[in-house]
């Protein structure tokens, strides 16, 4: 491959289950000569790359030591200019809290050909794994995807305003990377949402080790602590969970 043919494809690896990859994502992986892999991408997905491809781990995970983004930018540009077919393999979707926008802008400014392949985002997969929709004609007219992890030195989301909006507009709130700040998020969401608003926390969505807990907004932080839930996890808040909460409560009522 000569230098004029090098390119980068930002590929969404989805939430972890390799069967949830798109056909386009699989084709991109199978054609790769270099694969730059994020920390949360499952080994089964990485294994779809050719055995001749050079696989580089460039882990990016909130709360952990990560490869500097500037270094990843340099790697992508350098490999593309050397004529490589680079796949930047990212958990979930590249454009949903995946820094795909930053990478796209950098590659374009460097004159590198770039393509984006969407993946199923963890928030959607987490809800679906519980048999719960994110929107519903009776319960939720829309959905808010929010990060609970503010950039270093940056402003955190205005949780109070988000809560008021979610209550008034009947929206489901999906929080990524929010487990470490669950108590703070809970306290501020209670400024606009009732304490009995149902909540689900899903850890390792779609993977064999998936765990989840169903609670209310008023007991969110205590439930996370009591159940020993950890990252990576997604928090789903809203009335779309009421049916699930009722089903989960049945065994407890039966025992009583």
mmCIF file of C-alpha atoms in Angstrom:
data_model
loop_
_atom_site.group_PDB
_atom_site.id
_atom_site.type_symbol
_atom_site.label_atom_id
_atom_site.label_comp_id
_atom_site.label_asym_id
_atom_site.label_seq_id
_atom_site.Cartn_x
_atom_site.Cartn_y
_atom_site.Cartn_z
ATOM 1 C CA UNK A 1 0.000 0.000 0.000
ATOM 2 C CA UNK A 2 1.470 3.392 -0.926
ATOM 3 C CA UNK A 3 1.182 6.610 1.020
ATOM 4 C CA UNK A 4 -1.586 8.022 -1.141
ATOM 5 C CA UNK A 5 -3.841 5.126 -0.168
ATOM 6 C CA UNK A 6 -3.562 5.420 3.601
ATOM 7 C CA UNK A 7 -6.711 6.225 5.511
ATOM 8 C CA UNK A 8 -8.310 6.012 8.966
ATOM 9 C CA UNK A 9 -11.692 4.526 9.817
ATOM 10 C CA UNK A 10 -13.236 5.341 13.194
ATOM 11 C CA UNK A 11 -15.151 2.170 14.012
ATOM 12 C CA UNK A 12 -17.723 1.746 16.768
ATOM 13 C CA UNK A 13 -17.206 -1.639 18.420
ATOM 14 C CA UNK A 14 -20.532 -1.461 20.255
ATOM 15 C CA UNK A 15 -21.062 -2.356 23.925
ATOM 16 C CA UNK A 16 -18.997 -5.559 23.880
ATOM 17 C CA UNK A 17 -21.040 -8.392 22.405
ATOM 18 C CA UNK A 18 -19.350 -9.087 19.035
ATOM 19 C CA UNK A 19 -22.694 -10.133 17.524
ATOM 20 C CA UNK A 20 -23.890 -6.537 17.860
ATOM 21 C CA UNK A 21 -21.256 -5.246 15.411
ATOM 22 C CA UNK A 22 -22.508 -3.880 12.122
ATOM 23 C CA UNK A 23 -21.543 -5.646 8.891
ATOM 24 C CA UNK A 24 -19.688 -2.479 7.863
ATOM 25 C CA UNK A 25 -17.644 -2.530 11.074
ATOM 26 C CA UNK A 26 -16.626 -6.146 10.492
ATOM 27 C CA UNK A 27 -15.581 -5.376 6.909
ATOM 28 C CA UNK A 28 -13.501 -2.408 8.063
ATOM 29 C CA UNK A 29 -11.753 -4.537 10.683
ATOM 30 C CA UNK A 30 -11.033 -7.333 8.240
ATOM 31 C CA UNK A 31 -9.397 -4.866 5.857
ATOM 32 C CA UNK A 32 -7.236 -3.174 8.516
ATOM 33 C CA UNK A 33 -3.445 -3.238 8.548
ATOM 34 C CA UNK A 34 -3.221 -1.274 11.821
ATOM 35 C CA UNK A 35 -5.796 -1.361 14.627
ATOM 36 C CA UNK A 36 -5.715 1.157 17.502
ATOM 37 C CA UNK A 37 -7.872 -0.328 20.245
ATOM 38 C CA UNK A 38 -9.615 1.369 23.154
ATOM 39 C CA UNK A 39 -9.637 -0.221 26.598
ATOM 40 C CA UNK A 40 -13.292 -1.278 26.680
ATOM 41 C CA UNK A 41 -13.323 -3.128 23.340
ATOM 42 C CA UNK A 42 -13.814 -6.859 23.923
ATOM 43 C CA UNK A 43 -11.098 -9.315 22.770
ATOM 44 C CA UNK A 44 -13.679 -11.134 20.635
ATOM 45 C CA UNK A 45 -14.126 -7.986 18.556
ATOM 46 C CA UNK A 46 -10.378 -7.369 18.213
ATOM 47 C CA UNK A 47 -9.979 -10.991 17.063
ATOM 48 C CA UNK A 48 -11.897 -10.135 13.878
ATOM 49 C CA UNK A 49 -8.894 -8.184 12.593
ATOM 50 C CA UNK A 50 -6.519 -10.085 10.265
ATOM 51 C CA UNK A 51 -3.653 -11.918 12.006
ATOM 52 C CA UNK A 52 -1.259 -9.796 9.945
ATOM 53 C CA UNK A 53 -2.670 -6.525 11.307
ATOM 54 C CA UNK A 54 -0.622 -4.613 13.873
ATOM 55 C CA UNK A 55 -2.788 -4.183 16.985
ATOM 56 C CA UNK A 56 -1.918 -1.314 19.326
ATOM 57 C CA UNK A 57 -3.676 -0.881 22.688
ATOM 58 C CA UNK A 58 -4.373 2.797 23.333
ATOM 59 C CA UNK A 59 -6.701 2.450 26.308
ATOM 60 C CA UNK A 60 -9.012 5.341 27.134
ATOM 61 C CA UNK A 61 -11.056 4.847 30.290
ATOM 62 C CA UNK A 62 -12.465 7.377 32.730
ATOM 63 C CA UNK A 63 -10.736 7.390 36.105
ATOM 64 C CA UNK A 64 -7.769 5.349 34.876
ATOM 65 C CA UNK A 65 -4.400 6.201 33.439
ATOM 66 C CA UNK A 66 -4.884 6.602 29.703
ATOM 67 C CA UNK A 67 -2.875 7.072 26.547
ATOM 68 C CA UNK A 68 -2.699 10.832 25.871
ATOM 69 C CA UNK A 69 -5.104 11.871 23.126
ATOM 70 C CA UNK A 70 -2.386 13.864 21.368
ATOM 71 C CA UNK A 71 -0.277 10.700 21.094
ATOM 72 C CA UNK A 72 -3.203 8.811 19.535
ATOM 73 C CA UNK A 73 -3.644 11.642 17.041
ATOM 74 C CA UNK A 74 0.012 11.382 16.043
ATOM 75 C CA UNK A 75 -0.177 7.601 15.686
ATOM 76 C CA UNK A 76 -3.171 7.782 13.350
ATOM 77 C CA UNK A 77 -1.676 10.473 11.138
ATOM 78 C CA UNK A 78 1.731 8.798 10.977
ATOM 79 C CA UNK A 79 0.310 5.383 10.077
ATOM 80 C CA UNK A 80 -2.022 6.806 7.439
ATOM 81 C CA UNK A 81 0.828 8.757 5.845
ATOM 82 C CA UNK A 82 2.820 5.534 5.702
ATOM 83 C CA UNK A 83 0.042 4.024 3.602
ATOM 84 C CA UNK A 84 -1.610 1.942 6.307
ATOM 85 C CA UNK A 85 -5.309 1.146 6.458
ATOM 86 C CA UNK A 86 -5.927 2.240 10.057
ATOM 87 C CA UNK A 87 -8.951 1.262 12.129
ATOM 88 C CA UNK A 88 -9.459 3.281 15.293
ATOM 89 C CA UNK A 89 -11.591 0.820 17.256
ATOM 90 C CA UNK A 90 -13.719 2.495 19.927
ATOM 91 C CA UNK A 91 -16.214 1.117 22.431
ATOM 92 C CA UNK A 92 -19.842 1.956 21.712
ATOM 93 C CA UNK A 93 -20.197 4.637 19.043
ATOM 94 C CA UNK A 94 -17.328 6.953 18.037
ATOM 95 C CA UNK A 95 -19.610 9.998 18.142
ATOM 96 C CA UNK A 96 -21.236 9.331 21.544
ATOM 97 C CA UNK A 97 -18.713 10.246 24.268
ATOM 98 C CA UNK A 98 -16.010 8.531 22.210
ATOM 99 C CA UNK A 99 -13.867 11.546 21.227
ATOM 100 C CA UNK A 100 -14.680 10.740 17.625
ATOM 101 C CA UNK A 101 -15.365 14.389 16.865
ATOM 102 C CA UNK A 102 -11.918 15.456 18.107
ATOM 103 C CA UNK A 103 -10.205 12.736 16.108
ATOM 104 C CA UNK A 104 -12.190 13.468 12.950
ATOM 105 C CA UNK A 105 -11.254 17.156 13.114
ATOM 106 C CA UNK A 106 -7.574 16.390 13.696
ATOM 107 C CA UNK A 107 -7.376 13.895 10.839
ATOM 108 C CA UNK A 108 -9.111 16.220 8.418
ATOM 109 C CA UNK A 109 -6.835 19.112 9.378
ATOM 110 C CA UNK A 110 -3.853 16.829 8.668
ATOM 111 C CA UNK A 111 -5.227 15.980 5.233
ATOM 112 C CA UNK A 112 -5.909 12.343 6.120
ATOM 113 C CA UNK A 113 -8.806 10.491 4.526
ATOM 114 C CA UNK A 114 -11.221 9.463 7.285
ATOM 115 C CA UNK A 115 -14.475 7.531 7.514
ATOM 116 C CA UNK A 116 -16.786 6.831 10.472
ATOM 117 C CA UNK A 117 -18.653 3.575 11.115
ATOM 118 C CA UNK A 118 -21.327 3.797 13.794
ATOM 119 C CA UNK A 119 -21.718 1.310 16.622
ATOM 120 C CA UNK A 120 -24.476 0.586 19.132
ATOM 121 C CA UNK A 121 -23.962 2.951 22.049
ATOM 122 C CA UNK A 122 -23.812 1.512 25.566
ATOM 123 C CA UNK A 123 -26.797 3.499 26.830
ATOM 124 C CA UNK A 124 -29.121 1.934 24.284
ATOM 125 C CA UNK A 125 -27.629 -1.537 24.738
ATOM 126 C CA UNK A 126 -27.909 -1.332 28.532
ATOM 127 C CA UNK A 127 -31.608 -0.514 28.441
ATOM 128 C CA UNK A 128 -32.332 -3.105 25.761
ATOM 129 C CA UNK A 129 -30.521 -5.798 27.759
ATOM 130 C CA UNK A 130 -33.154 -5.279 30.475
ATOM 131 C CA UNK A 131 -36.023 -5.339 27.981
ATOM 132 C CA UNK A 132 -36.621 -1.622 28.467
ATOM 133 C CA UNK A 133 -37.096 1.009 25.713
ATOM 134 C CA UNK A 134 -35.550 4.453 26.014
ATOM 135 C CA UNK A 135 -38.599 6.120 24.461
ATOM 136 C CA UNK A 136 -42.241 5.156 24.824
ATOM 137 C CA UNK A 137 -45.401 6.885 23.653
ATOM 138 C CA UNK A 138 -46.883 6.746 27.158
ATOM 139 C CA UNK A 139 -43.790 7.275 29.315
ATOM 140 C CA UNK A 140 -40.953 9.054 27.502
ATOM 141 C CA UNK A 141 -41.062 11.420 24.544
ATOM 142 C CA UNK A 142 -37.296 11.556 24.152
ATOM 143 C CA UNK A 143 -33.958 10.666 25.676
ATOM 144 C CA UNK A 144 -30.993 12.628 27.034
ATOM 145 C CA UNK A 145 -27.507 11.107 26.822
ATOM 146 C CA UNK A 146 -25.272 12.796 29.404
ATOM 147 C CA UNK A 147 -21.726 12.217 30.606
ATOM 148 C CA UNK A 148 -21.156 12.142 34.340
ATOM 149 C CA UNK A 149 -17.422 12.627 33.868
ATOM 150 C CA UNK A 150 -16.443 16.242 33.277
ATOM 151 C CA UNK A 151 -13.213 16.993 31.425
ATOM 152 C CA UNK A 152 -10.401 17.976 33.793
ATOM 153 C CA UNK A 153 -10.952 21.636 34.603
ATOM 154 C CA UNK A 154 -14.244 21.685 32.702
ATOM 155 C CA UNK A 155 -17.762 22.309 33.935
ATOM 156 C CA UNK A 156 -19.958 19.405 35.022
ATOM 157 C CA UNK A 157 -23.457 19.094 33.542
ATOM 158 C CA UNK A 158 -26.152 21.216 35.141
ATOM 159 C CA UNK A 159 -27.971 18.256 36.668
ATOM 160 C CA UNK A 160 -30.673 20.394 38.258
ATOM 161 C CA UNK A 161 -31.598 21.946 34.906
ATOM 162 C CA UNK A 162 -31.482 18.526 33.216
ATOM 163 C CA UNK A 163 -33.778 17.089 35.879
ATOM 164 C CA UNK A 164 -36.331 19.872 35.438
ATOM 165 C CA UNK A 165 -36.247 19.428 31.665
ATOM 166 C CA UNK A 166 -36.591 15.634 31.935
ATOM 167 C CA UNK A 167 -39.582 16.009 34.258
ATOM 168 C CA UNK A 168 -41.359 18.667 32.209
ATOM 169 C CA UNK A 169 -40.698 17.109 28.778
ATOM 170 C CA UNK A 170 -41.022 13.477 29.953
ATOM 171 C CA UNK A 171 -37.548 12.377 28.938
ATOM 172 C CA UNK A 172 -35.399 9.387 29.845
ATOM 173 C CA UNK A 173 -31.962 10.354 31.194
ATOM 174 C CA UNK A 174 -29.017 8.064 30.397
ATOM 175 C CA UNK A 175 -25.803 8.814 32.290
ATOM 176 C CA UNK A 176 -22.456 7.536 31.045
ATOM 177 C CA UNK A 177 -19.377 7.413 33.308
ATOM 178 C CA UNK A 178 -21.421 8.572 36.288
ATOM 179 C CA UNK A 179 -20.912 5.825 38.837
ATOM 180 C CA UNK A 180 -18.125 7.507 40.809
ATOM 181 C CA UNK A 181 -20.321 10.598 41.208
ATOM 182 C CA UNK A 182 -23.593 8.728 41.747
ATOM 183 C CA UNK A 183 -24.403 10.384 45.077
ATOM 184 C CA UNK A 184 -23.757 13.902 43.775
ATOM 185 C CA UNK A 185 -25.761 13.194 40.609
ATOM 186 C CA UNK A 186 -28.602 11.729 42.656
ATOM 187 C CA UNK A 187 -28.791 14.732 44.986
ATOM 188 C CA UNK A 188 -28.895 17.222 42.124
ATOM 189 C CA UNK A 189 -31.377 15.261 39.981
ATOM 190 C CA UNK A 190 -33.717 15.191 42.973
ATOM 191 C CA UNK A 191 -34.060 18.970 42.536
ATOM 192 C CA UNK A 192 -36.257 18.327 39.511
ATOM 193 C CA UNK A 193 -37.336 14.675 39.574
ATOM 194 C CA UNK A 194 -39.413 12.804 42.197
ATOM 195 C CA UNK A 195 -37.538 10.519 44.588
ATOM 196 C CA UNK A 196 -39.619 7.533 43.406
ATOM 197 C CA UNK A 197 -38.441 7.926 39.775
ATOM 198 C CA UNK A 198 -37.204 4.449 38.783
ATOM 199 C CA UNK A 199 -33.506 3.967 38.063
ATOM 200 C CA UNK A 200 -31.451 1.098 36.652
ATOM 201 C CA UNK A 201 -27.681 0.697 36.802
ATOM 202 C CA UNK A 202 -26.195 -1.711 34.250
ATOM 203 C CA UNK A 203 -22.581 -2.831 34.493
ATOM 204 C CA UNK A 204 -20.804 -4.566 31.564
ATOM 205 C CA UNK A 205 -23.891 -4.322 29.353
ATOM 206 C CA UNK A 206 -24.312 -7.227 26.855
ATOM 207 C CA UNK A 207 -21.302 -9.144 28.179
ATOM 208 C CA UNK A 208 -21.503 -12.510 29.997
ATOM 209 C CA UNK A 209 -20.532 -10.779 33.272
ATOM 210 C CA UNK A 210 -23.340 -8.202 32.993
ATOM 211 C CA UNK A 211 -24.866 -7.150 36.321
ATOM 212 C CA UNK A 212 -27.655 -4.703 37.059
ATOM 213 C CA UNK A 213 -29.680 -3.227 39.873
ATOM 214 C CA UNK A 214 -33.068 -1.525 39.829
ATOM 215 C CA UNK A 215 -33.772 1.203 42.383
ATOM 216 C CA UNK A 216 -35.343 4.633 42.696
ATOM 217 C CA UNK A 217 -33.633 7.971 42.318
ATOM 218 C CA UNK A 218 -33.847 8.425 46.074
ATOM 219 C CA UNK A 219 -31.896 5.206 46.719
ATOM 220 C CA UNK A 220 -29.514 5.263 43.735
ATOM 221 C CA UNK A 221 -26.197 5.846 45.514
ATOM 222 C CA UNK A 222 -26.982 3.462 48.385
ATOM 223 C CA UNK A 223 -27.990 0.742 45.903
ATOM 224 C CA UNK A 224 -24.773 1.130 43.905
ATOM 225 C CA UNK A 225 -22.764 0.793 47.114
ATOM 226 C CA UNK A 226 -24.791 -2.107 48.504
ATOM 227 C CA UNK A 227 -24.647 -4.068 45.237
ATOM 228 C CA UNK A 228 -20.944 -3.393 44.734
ATOM 229 C CA UNK A 229 -21.496 -2.148 41.179
ATOM 230 C CA UNK A 230 -18.500 -0.678 39.373
ATOM 231 C CA UNK A 231 -17.412 0.779 36.064
ATOM 232 C CA UNK A 232 -18.028 0.510 33.212
ATOM 233 C CA UNK A 233 -21.691 1.113 33.917
ATOM 234 C CA UNK A 234 -24.621 3.117 32.608
ATOM 235 C CA UNK A 235 -27.335 4.742 34.730
ATOM 236 C CA UNK A 236 -30.841 4.911 33.232
ATOM 237 C CA UNK A 237 -33.375 7.228 34.891
ATOM 238 C CA UNK A 238 -37.027 7.517 33.941
ATOM 239 C CA UNK A 239 -40.568 6.193 33.853
ATOM 240 C CA UNK A 240 -39.760 3.718 31.051
ATOM 241 C CA UNK A 241 -38.393 1.562 33.883
ATOM 242 C CA UNK A 242 -41.627 1.372 35.889
ATOM 243 C CA UNK A 243 -42.703 -1.932 34.356
ATOM 244 C CA UNK A 244 -39.305 -3.487 35.078
ATOM 245 C CA UNK A 245 -39.300 -2.160 38.625
ATOM 246 C CA UNK A 246 -42.738 -3.695 39.231
ATOM 247 C CA UNK A 247 -41.608 -7.079 37.893
ATOM 248 C CA UNK A 248 -38.476 -7.035 40.069
ATOM 249 C CA UNK A 249 -40.569 -6.178 43.114
ATOM 250 C CA UNK A 250 -42.840 -9.237 42.693
ATOM 251 C CA UNK A 251 -40.449 -11.818 44.247
ATOM 252 C CA UNK A 252 -39.926 -9.580 47.270
ATOM 253 C CA UNK A 253 -43.687 -9.204 47.756
ATOM 254 C CA UNK A 254 -44.137 -12.963 47.367
ATOM 255 C CA UNK A 255 -41.523 -13.664 50.050
ATOM 256 C CA UNK A 256 -43.199 -11.158 52.369
#
